[in-house]
Coordinates of C-alpha atoms in Angstrom, one line a residue:
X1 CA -12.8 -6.9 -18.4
X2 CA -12.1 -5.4 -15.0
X3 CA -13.0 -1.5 -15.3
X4 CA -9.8 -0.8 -12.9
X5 CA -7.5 -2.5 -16.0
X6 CA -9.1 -0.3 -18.5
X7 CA -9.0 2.9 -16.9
X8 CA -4.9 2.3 -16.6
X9 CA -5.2 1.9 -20.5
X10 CA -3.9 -1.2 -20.4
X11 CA -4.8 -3.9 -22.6
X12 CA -4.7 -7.3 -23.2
X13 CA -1.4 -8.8 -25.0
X14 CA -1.1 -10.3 -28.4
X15 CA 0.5 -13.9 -28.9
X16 CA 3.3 -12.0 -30.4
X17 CA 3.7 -9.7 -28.2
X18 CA 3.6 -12.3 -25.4
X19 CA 6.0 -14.4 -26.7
X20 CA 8.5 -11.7 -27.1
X21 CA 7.9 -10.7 -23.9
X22 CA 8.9 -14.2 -22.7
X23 CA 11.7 -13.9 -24.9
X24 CA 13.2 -11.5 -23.2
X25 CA 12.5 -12.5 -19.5
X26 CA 14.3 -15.4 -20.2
X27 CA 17.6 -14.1 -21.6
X28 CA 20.8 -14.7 -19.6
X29 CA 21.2 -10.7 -18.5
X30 CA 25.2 -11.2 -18.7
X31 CA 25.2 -12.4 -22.6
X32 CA 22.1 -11.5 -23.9
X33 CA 21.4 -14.4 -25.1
X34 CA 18.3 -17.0 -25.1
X35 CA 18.6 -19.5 -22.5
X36 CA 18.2 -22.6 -23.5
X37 CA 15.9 -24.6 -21.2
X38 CA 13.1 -25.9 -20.6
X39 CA 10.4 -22.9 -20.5
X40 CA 7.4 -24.9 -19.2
X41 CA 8.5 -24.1 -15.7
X42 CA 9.2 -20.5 -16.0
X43 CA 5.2 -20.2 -17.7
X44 CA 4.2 -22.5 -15.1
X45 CA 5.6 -20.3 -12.6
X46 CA 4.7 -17.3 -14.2
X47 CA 1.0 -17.9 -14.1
X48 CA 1.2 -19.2 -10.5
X49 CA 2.0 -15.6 -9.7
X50 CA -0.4 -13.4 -11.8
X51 CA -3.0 -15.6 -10.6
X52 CA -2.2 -14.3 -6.9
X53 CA -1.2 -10.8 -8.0
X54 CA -5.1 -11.1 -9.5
X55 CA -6.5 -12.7 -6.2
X56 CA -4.5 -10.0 -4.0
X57 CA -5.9 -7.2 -6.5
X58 CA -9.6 -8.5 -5.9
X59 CA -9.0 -8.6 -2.1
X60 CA -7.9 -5.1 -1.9
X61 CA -11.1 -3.9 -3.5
X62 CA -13.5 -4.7 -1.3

């Protein structure tokens, strides 16, 4: 694991915590409840931009 991650004390998720994370980023803000859709997107999409957060992260320290 990246040293820089671990001295922020943060750690990896759990599956459950991860899935209620998701859970709640994809609640309609105005009703509270789930939206139904198709998620496969949203996680697609999701990745897509913790892989660049990662890449920028590893750019700025060097």
């Amino acid at each position: 694991m990246d040293p820089k991650w671990k001295a922020q004390g943060t750690k990896p998720l759990s599956a459950e915590e991860a899935v209620r994370l998701l859970g709640e980023f994809l609640k309609d803000p105005n009703t509270g409840k789930a939206v139904q859709r198709d998620i496969r997107k949203d996680i697609s999409g999701l990745h897509k931009a913790m892989e660049k957060l990662c890449a920028s992260n590893k750019n700025n320290d060097s």
